[in-house]
Amino acid sequence: MRDAYHEELDSIGEGLVEMARLVGSAIGRATTAILDSDLKLAESVIAADQRVDDLQHELEARAIALLARQQPVATDLRIVVTSLRMSADLERSGDLAQHVAKLTRLRYPERAVPHDLHATILEMGQLAQRLMVKAAEVIITKDVDLALQLENDDDAMDLLHRSLFQHLMDDRWKHGIETAVDVTLLGRYYERFADHAVSVAKRVVYLVTGEHADELQAAPASVEGA
């Protein structure tokens, strides 16, 4: 019985990794779709999100069944509850990739992103994908140091997000209100996607240590200041 129980815990972890890989791929493909105005690729991203939703529902069902049958305590309970929260983060990440793809479809055959912002959006999409790849690695390895690095990596996304607003507020902006709204939404989608990747990594820190990532990061400063 205990072997079967731990196999079920492991399978939940494997499901989370699959979700992270799927949404990481989705944001990369959605970025290509919106920059190239590739409707076929956008539609494939939109359709593929159903698999992410299905995985979340499967993970929730497994986790709830484990809670009901095994009544786990201590570390095992932390794994189950934290896994539920991670699956929610990953499902929302998939939705954000889908939003990027839907914006491609909405503006097709026109391009949602003006040429002078292509490089910025491409960089945001690539960074979002790299962050989710790291989040998947953190789930697999339970590497606390790598998990804590993601928040620093996310600072680069915040800088890119701010740079979009600088373009929008520039008096030389000539692309109109509709495009400004599109770019604003895109920036928000990528910024929130990155936040969810960081959230997944932080939850792994809690899973491994029993402490929240913010507390661990603040600890050295507290010692120095004492």
PDB file of C-alpha atoms in Angstrom, residues 137-139 141-151 201-213 216-217:
ATOM      1  CA  GLU A 137      13.765  21.541 -13.933  1.00  0.00           C
ATOM      2  CA  VAL A 138      13.133  22.755 -10.401  1.00  0.00           C
ATOM      3  CA  ILE A 139      10.129  20.420 -10.075  1.00  0.00           C
ATOM      4  CA  THR A 141      15.461  18.250  -9.217  1.00  0.00           C
ATOM      5  CA  LYS A 142      13.971  19.987  -6.161  1.00  0.00           C
ATOM      6  CA  ASP A 143      16.989  22.326  -6.436  1.00  0.00           C
ATOM      7  CA  VAL A 144      16.281  25.147  -3.987  1.00  0.00           C
ATOM      8  CA  ASP A 145      19.150  27.341  -5.219  1.00  0.00           C
ATOM      9  CA  LEU A 146      17.906  27.121  -8.812  1.00  0.00           C
ATOM     10  CA  ALA A 147      14.374  27.852  -7.639  1.00  0.00           C
ATOM     11  CA  LEU A 148      15.516  31.006  -5.870  1.00  0.00           C
ATOM     12  CA  GLN A 149      17.328  32.158  -9.028  1.00  0.00           C
ATOM     13  CA  LEU A 150      14.096  32.398 -10.963  1.00  0.00           C
ATOM     14  CA  GLU A 151      13.014  35.516  -9.132  1.00  0.00           C
ATOM     15  CA  ALA A 201       9.590  27.580  -8.223  1.00  0.00           C
ATOM     16  CA  LYS A 202       8.730  29.214  -4.892  1.00  0.00           C
ATOM     17  CA  ARG A 203       6.249  26.463  -4.128  1.00  0.00           C
ATOM     18  CA  VAL A 204       8.974  23.884  -4.707  1.00  0.00           C
ATOM     19  CA  VAL A 205      11.125  25.743  -2.163  1.00  0.00           C
ATOM     20  CA  TYR A 206       8.293  25.449   0.351  1.00  0.00           C
ATOM     21  CA  LEU A 207       7.773  21.801  -0.530  1.00  0.00           C
ATOM     22  CA  VAL A 208      11.448  20.985   0.101  1.00  0.00           C
ATOM     23  CA  THR A 209      12.209  23.204   3.095  1.00  0.00           C
ATOM     24  CA  GLY A 210       8.872  23.868   4.749  1.00  0.00           C
ATOM     25  CA  GLU A 211       9.757  27.568   4.558  1.00  0.00           C
ATOM     26  CA  HIS A 212       8.578  30.211   2.127  1.00  0.00           C
ATOM     27  CA  ALA A 213      11.111  31.441  -0.438  1.00  0.00           C
ATOM     28  CA  LEU A 216      14.795  32.121   3.057  1.00  0.00           C
ATOM     29  CA  GLN A 217      15.953  35.039   0.922  1.00  0.00           C
TER      30      GLN A 217
END
